[in-house]
Amino acid sequence: MSKLSAERPIGVFDSGIGGLTVFSELARRMPEENLIYFGDTAHVPYGSKSKDAVTRFSLAIARYLTSKGIKLLVVACNTSSALALPELKKALKIPVVGVIEPGARAAAAATRVGRVAVIGTEATIRSGAYVSALKTQSPGIRARALSCPLFVPLVEEGWWDRRVTLDVAREYLSPLKGSGIDALILGCTHYPLLKRTLTKVMGSRVKLIDSAEQTASETAELLDELKLKRSGGPGWRTFYASDAPDRFLRIARLLGIKAKSVKLHSFDA
Ligand code: DGL
């Protein structure tokens, strides 16, 4: 670890654009850090794929980013964090931060009644990763988990506030109405973009837990601890996509990311 210089970038990846919610938070929290983002737009969605496929894609991206000299990897994808984090940690010689533990920590701290729900992709929910992370944080916690597969395509379409999205959310979340939860983990990178719609359905008493903020603050603490924090002026940002970089750039700008260009890096895994 000692050879790693603070000047080296932080690598961030997701199956596509969703991880930009985590990227934005990292950039806001640590403007001086150099950041490389990789969106695997050729293989998105991960949420309906097998553990084997998600692990292969994640490892290939991690190797590519380490070839760029990153000092730390943020797995800004819930599905990849749920299915591939142990393999990534084993394969890499740098620190690897996922989004699930920070999200579970934030939810365990936020609930007053000890009842929490998590929503995510099919693969994330099937893995049970959030429920077990919540139980590790707080053994007595009561947790429910629901997959909401239509949310990702609705977000990708830009239909964050549409009537159809509200109807879909009402349908998916109906088992949670009257369940007594007071915290809902948005266990998928796309879901923070649906906050308004989700609040309309769940009411303002249910806190929406977005792991991006907690992940960024834990990443900052870790860099500090490892003496790897960069200081000085604003850091640079570089973006890669494994397919259709122009589409990626368009959506990134819609999300308020000031990206000048997106480079193409395709890979087989
Ligand atoms: N990035 C994924 C996640 O956070 C959502 C999109 C996908 O299914 O690939 O789970």
Short mmCIF file of C-alpha atoms and ligand atoms in Angstrom, two decimals:
data_model
loop_
_atom_site.label_atom_id
_atom_site.label_comp_id
_atom_site.label_asym_id
_atom_site.label_seq_id
_atom_site.Cartn_x
_atom_site.Cartn_y
_atom_site.Cartn_z
CA MET A 1 0.00 0.00 0.00
CA SER A 2 2.86 2.38 0.78
CA LYS A 3 3.83 2.73 -2.89
CA LEU A 4 0.42 4.06 -3.79
CA SER A 5 0.59 7.75 -4.26
CA ALA A 6 -2.22 10.11 -3.37
CA GLU A 7 -2.05 11.53 -6.88
CA ARG A 8 -3.42 8.32 -8.35
CA PRO A 9 -7.12 8.32 -9.26
CA ILE A 10 -10.04 6.60 -7.58
CA GLY A 11 -11.72 4.09 -9.92
CA VAL A 12 -15.52 3.93 -9.90
CA PHE A 13 -17.63 1.52 -11.91
CA ASP A 14 -21.22 0.54 -12.53
CA SER A 15 -23.16 -1.51 -15.05
CA GLY A 16 -24.06 1.76 -16.80
CA ILE A 17 -25.13 5.26 -15.90
CA GLY A 18 -26.68 4.56 -12.48
CA GLY A 19 -23.36 4.68 -10.63
CA LEU A 20 -23.08 8.33 -11.62
CA THR A 21 -25.22 9.02 -8.53
CA VAL A 22 -22.33 7.64 -6.45
CA PHE A 23 -19.74 9.35 -8.67
CA SER A 24 -21.44 12.74 -8.13
CA GLU A 25 -21.37 12.29 -4.39
CA LEU A 26 -17.67 11.30 -4.46
CA ALA A 27 -16.89 14.36 -6.61
CA ARG A 28 -18.90 16.63 -4.30
CA ARG A 29 -17.32 15.23 -1.13
CA MET A 30 -13.77 15.07 -2.54
CA PRO A 31 -13.42 17.66 -5.34
CA GLU A 32 -9.63 17.40 -5.18
CA GLU A 33 -9.54 13.67 -6.00
CA ASN A 34 -8.86 12.42 -9.54
CA LEU A 35 -11.71 10.13 -10.62
CA ILE A 36 -12.13 7.56 -13.40
CA TYR A 37 -15.65 6.27 -14.05
CA PHE A 38 -16.41 3.16 -16.07
CA GLY A 39 -19.99 2.42 -17.21
CA ASP A 40 -20.44 -1.09 -18.61
CA THR A 41 -23.09 -0.01 -21.09
CA ALA A 42 -22.40 -3.06 -23.28
CA HIS A 43 -23.56 -5.48 -20.56
CA VAL A 44 -26.21 -3.49 -18.65
CA PRO A 45 -28.45 -4.60 -16.95
CA TYR A 46 -26.56 -6.67 -14.39
CA GLY A 47 -29.68 -7.02 -12.25
CA SER A 48 -31.13 -9.89 -14.28
CA LYS A 49 -27.82 -11.72 -14.85
CA SER A 50 -26.11 -14.60 -13.05
CA LYS A 51 -23.48 -14.24 -10.34
CA ASP A 52 -20.98 -15.78 -12.71
CA ALA A 53 -21.59 -13.21 -15.47
CA VAL A 54 -21.64 -10.22 -13.10
CA THR A 55 -18.41 -11.42 -11.46
CA ARG A 56 -16.66 -11.84 -14.84
CA PHE A 57 -17.68 -8.34 -16.00
CA SER A 58 -16.74 -6.79 -12.66
CA LEU A 59 -13.30 -8.43 -12.60
CA ALA A 60 -12.58 -7.39 -16.21
CA ILE A 61 -13.46 -3.75 -15.42
CA ALA A 62 -11.49 -3.81 -12.17
CA ARG A 63 -8.41 -5.09 -14.04
CA TYR A 64 -8.81 -2.37 -16.67
CA LEU A 65 -9.07 0.32 -14.01
CA THR A 66 -6.08 -1.02 -12.09
CA SER A 67 -4.11 -0.87 -15.35
CA LYS A 68 -4.86 2.89 -15.21
CA GLY A 69 -3.16 3.05 -11.80
CA ILE A 70 -6.14 3.56 -9.48
CA LYS A 71 -5.41 3.71 -5.74
CA LEU A 72 -8.88 2.55 -4.62
CA LEU A 73 -11.92 1.00 -6.32
CA VAL A 74 -15.52 2.00 -5.58
CA VAL A 75 -18.02 -0.59 -6.78
CA ALA A 76 -20.83 1.88 -7.49
CA CYS A 77 -23.27 -0.86 -8.46
CA ASN A 78 -25.46 -2.64 -5.95
CA THR A 79 -25.73 -5.81 -8.02
CA SER A 80 -21.98 -6.08 -8.44
CA SER A 81 -21.45 -5.25 -4.75
CA ALA A 82 -23.96 -7.96 -3.81
CA LEU A 83 -22.54 -10.66 -6.07
CA ALA A 84 -18.88 -9.95 -6.78
CA LEU A 85 -17.39 -7.99 -3.87
CA PRO A 86 -15.51 -10.93 -2.23
CA GLU A 87 -13.97 -11.93 -5.58
CA LEU A 88 -12.97 -8.33 -6.31
CA LYS A 89 -11.37 -7.95 -2.87
CA LYS A 90 -9.50 -11.22 -3.36
CA ALA A 91 -8.27 -10.32 -6.84
CA LEU A 92 -7.10 -6.74 -6.20
CA LYS A 93 -4.21 -5.41 -4.17
CA ILE A 94 -5.91 -2.07 -3.54
CA PRO A 95 -8.82 -1.23 -1.20
CA VAL A 96 -12.27 -2.02 -2.62
CA VAL A 97 -15.41 -0.25 -1.34
CA GLY A 98 -18.90 -1.53 -2.15
CA VAL A 99 -22.23 0.26 -1.65
CA ILE A 100 -24.11 -2.33 0.40
CA GLU A 101 -22.42 -2.10 3.78
CA PRO A 102 -22.51 1.72 3.80
CA GLY A 103 -26.21 1.61 2.84
CA ALA A 104 -27.01 -0.91 5.57
CA ARG A 105 -25.08 1.14 8.13
CA ALA A 106 -26.97 4.30 7.18
CA ALA A 107 -30.33 2.49 7.42
CA ALA A 108 -29.55 0.87 10.77
CA ALA A 109 -28.62 4.31 12.10
CA ALA A 110 -31.74 5.96 10.62
CA THR A 111 -34.50 3.60 11.79
CA ARG A 112 -36.14 4.38 15.11
CA VAL A 113 -38.52 1.44 15.12
CA GLY A 114 -36.04 -1.20 13.94
CA ARG A 115 -38.02 -1.98 10.78
CA VAL A 116 -36.41 -1.44 7.42
CA ALA A 117 -37.10 -2.45 3.83
CA VAL A 118 -34.76 -2.63 0.89
CA ILE A 119 -35.61 -2.46 -2.79
CA GLY A 120 -33.23 -3.42 -5.58
CA THR A 121 -32.69 -5.51 -8.70
CA GLU A 122 -33.68 -9.17 -8.81
CA ALA A 123 -30.06 -10.32 -8.39
CA THR A 124 -29.36 -7.99 -5.46
CA ILE A 125 -32.50 -9.02 -3.60
CA ARG A 126 -32.01 -12.73 -4.36
CA SER A 127 -28.46 -12.55 -2.95
CA GLY A 128 -29.75 -11.55 0.49
CA ALA A 129 -26.71 -9.27 0.83
CA TYR A 130 -28.60 -6.27 2.24
CA VAL A 131 -30.59 -8.26 4.78
CA SER A 132 -27.45 -9.95 6.08
CA ALA A 133 -25.54 -6.63 6.20
CA LEU A 134 -28.47 -5.12 8.16
CA LYS A 135 -28.48 -8.05 10.62
CA THR A 136 -24.73 -7.63 11.11
CA GLN A 137 -25.29 -3.97 11.95
CA SER A 138 -28.22 -4.60 14.22
CA PRO A 139 -29.16 -8.25 14.93
CA GLY A 140 -32.68 -7.43 16.11
CA ILE A 141 -33.63 -5.42 13.03
CA ARG A 142 -36.65 -6.55 10.99
CA ALA A 143 -35.92 -6.32 7.31
CA ARG A 144 -37.95 -6.92 4.16
CA ALA A 145 -36.58 -7.03 0.65
CA LEU A 146 -38.38 -6.48 -2.64
CA SER A 147 -37.15 -6.45 -6.22
CA CYS A 148 -38.49 -3.78 -8.57
CA PRO A 149 -37.16 -4.76 -12.03
CA LEU A 150 -39.14 -2.17 -14.01
CA PHE A 151 -37.58 0.79 -12.20
CA VAL A 152 -34.25 0.63 -14.07
CA PRO A 153 -35.75 0.89 -17.59
CA LEU A 154 -38.11 3.67 -16.41
CA VAL A 155 -35.16 5.66 -15.06
CA GLU A 156 -33.09 5.01 -18.20
CA GLU A 157 -36.01 6.39 -20.22
CA GLY A 158 -35.86 9.56 -18.13
CA TRP A 159 -39.41 8.93 -16.80
CA TRP A 160 -38.57 9.80 -13.21
CA ASP A 161 -41.78 11.72 -12.44
CA ARG A 162 -44.27 10.23 -14.91
CA ARG A 163 -47.68 8.88 -14.06
CA VAL A 164 -46.73 5.40 -15.27
CA THR A 165 -43.73 5.37 -12.90
CA LEU A 166 -45.99 6.35 -9.99
CA ASP A 167 -48.39 3.50 -10.90
CA VAL A 168 -45.54 0.98 -11.11
CA ALA A 169 -44.13 2.20 -7.78
CA ARG A 170 -47.56 1.89 -6.12
CA GLU A 171 -47.85 -1.68 -7.35
CA TYR A 172 -44.33 -2.72 -6.28
CA LEU A 173 -44.44 -1.03 -2.89
CA SER A 174 -47.97 -2.04 -1.90
CA PRO A 175 -46.67 -4.87 0.37
CA LEU A 176 -44.79 -2.21 2.36
CA LYS A 177 -47.77 0.03 2.99
CA GLY A 178 -48.85 -0.37 6.61
CA SER A 179 -45.81 -2.57 7.34
CA GLY A 180 -44.52 -0.13 9.96
CA ILE A 181 -41.13 0.46 8.32
CA ASP A 182 -39.57 3.90 8.80
CA ALA A 183 -36.58 3.50 6.47
CA LEU A 184 -36.39 2.29 2.88
CA ILE A 185 -33.00 1.51 1.37
CA LEU A 186 -32.71 2.43 -2.30
CA GLY A 187 -30.60 -0.62 -3.07
CA CYS A 188 -29.99 0.17 -6.71
CA THR A 189 -27.99 3.01 -8.20
CA HIS A 190 -30.92 4.19 -10.34
CA TYR A 191 -33.45 4.54 -7.57
CA PRO A 192 -32.27 7.86 -6.06
CA LEU A 193 -33.59 9.43 -9.25
CA LEU A 194 -37.07 8.21 -8.25
CA LYS A 195 -37.00 9.82 -4.79
CA ARG A 196 -39.94 12.15 -5.48
CA THR A 197 -42.11 9.34 -6.78
CA LEU A 198 -41.12 7.00 -3.95
CA THR A 199 -41.90 9.68 -1.35
CA LYS A 200 -45.34 10.16 -2.92
CA VAL A 201 -46.01 6.45 -2.47
CA MET A 202 -44.43 5.84 0.94
CA GLY A 203 -45.11 9.22 2.57
CA SER A 204 -42.57 11.55 4.12
CA ARG A 205 -42.29 9.59 7.39
CA VAL A 206 -40.36 6.81 5.66
CA LYS A 207 -36.74 7.87 5.25
CA LEU A 208 -35.25 7.04 1.89
CA ILE A 209 -31.70 5.76 2.35
CA ASP A 210 -29.42 6.53 -0.54
CA SER A 211 -26.10 4.75 -0.03
CA ALA A 212 -24.20 7.19 -2.28
CA GLU A 213 -23.65 9.73 0.49
CA GLN A 214 -22.53 7.19 3.06
CA THR A 215 -20.27 5.43 0.52
CA ALA A 216 -18.58 8.73 -0.34
CA SER A 217 -18.02 9.64 3.30
CA GLU A 218 -16.64 6.17 4.15
CA THR A 219 -14.34 6.36 1.09
CA ALA A 220 -13.03 9.72 2.27
CA GLU A 221 -12.39 8.32 5.76
CA LEU A 222 -10.58 5.30 4.35
CA LEU A 223 -8.32 7.46 2.17
CA ASP A 224 -7.56 9.59 5.19
CA GLU A 225 -6.72 6.55 7.30
CA LEU A 226 -4.44 5.17 4.56
CA LYS A 227 -2.83 8.59 4.05
CA LEU A 228 -3.88 8.48 0.42
CA LYS A 229 -5.94 11.65 0.30
CA ARG A 230 -4.97 14.00 -2.50
CA SER A 231 -4.67 17.68 -1.68
CA GLY A 232 -4.30 20.67 -3.96
CA GLY A 233 -6.54 21.96 -6.71
CA PRO A 234 -9.55 20.31 -8.30
CA GLY A 235 -8.97 16.77 -9.56
CA TRP A 236 -9.54 15.57 -13.12
CA ARG A 237 -12.41 13.31 -14.21
CA THR A 238 -12.30 10.70 -17.00
CA PHE A 239 -15.22 8.63 -18.27
CA TYR A 240 -15.27 5.31 -20.10
CA ALA A 241 -18.17 3.29 -21.47
CA SER A 242 -18.04 -0.18 -23.00
CA ASP A 243 -20.61 0.74 -25.68
CA ALA A 244 -22.45 3.76 -27.12
CA PRO A 245 -20.32 6.46 -25.41
CA ASP A 246 -22.36 9.27 -27.00
CA ARG A 247 -25.56 8.02 -25.41
CA PHE A 248 -23.73 7.74 -22.09
CA LEU A 249 -22.48 11.31 -22.43
CA ARG A 250 -25.98 12.61 -23.19
CA ILE A 251 -27.46 10.95 -20.11
CA ALA A 252 -24.53 11.95 -17.90
CA ARG A 253 -25.13 15.59 -18.86
CA LEU A 254 -28.85 15.20 -18.11
CA LEU A 255 -27.80 14.08 -14.65
CA GLY A 256 -25.77 17.26 -14.24
CA ILE A 257 -22.34 15.67 -14.73
CA LYS A 258 -19.93 18.03 -16.45
CA ALA A 259 -18.26 15.47 -18.72
CA LYS A 260 -16.39 16.76 -21.78
CA SER A 261 -16.16 13.38 -23.48
CA VAL A 262 -16.60 9.67 -22.89
CA LYS A 263 -14.02 7.19 -24.20
CA LEU A 264 -14.96 3.79 -25.58
CA HIS A 265 -13.38 0.70 -24.07
CA SER A 266 -15.04 -2.53 -25.10
CA PHE A 267 -14.06 -5.87 -23.61
CA ASP A 268 -14.95 -9.56 -23.68
CA ALA A 269 -15.40 -11.41 -20.44
N1 DGL B 1 -26.39 -0.60 -11.34
C1 DGL B 1 -27.36 -1.63 -11.03
C2 DGL B 1 -27.51 -1.74 -9.51
O1 DGL B 1 -27.19 -0.84 -8.76
C3 DGL B 1 -28.70 -1.35 -11.65
C4 DGL B 1 -28.74 -1.52 -13.15
C5 DGL B 1 -28.48 -2.94 -13.59
O2 DGL B 1 -29.34 -3.83 -13.41
O3 DGL B 1 -27.40 -3.16 -14.12
O4 DGL B 1 -27.97 -2.74 -9.04
#
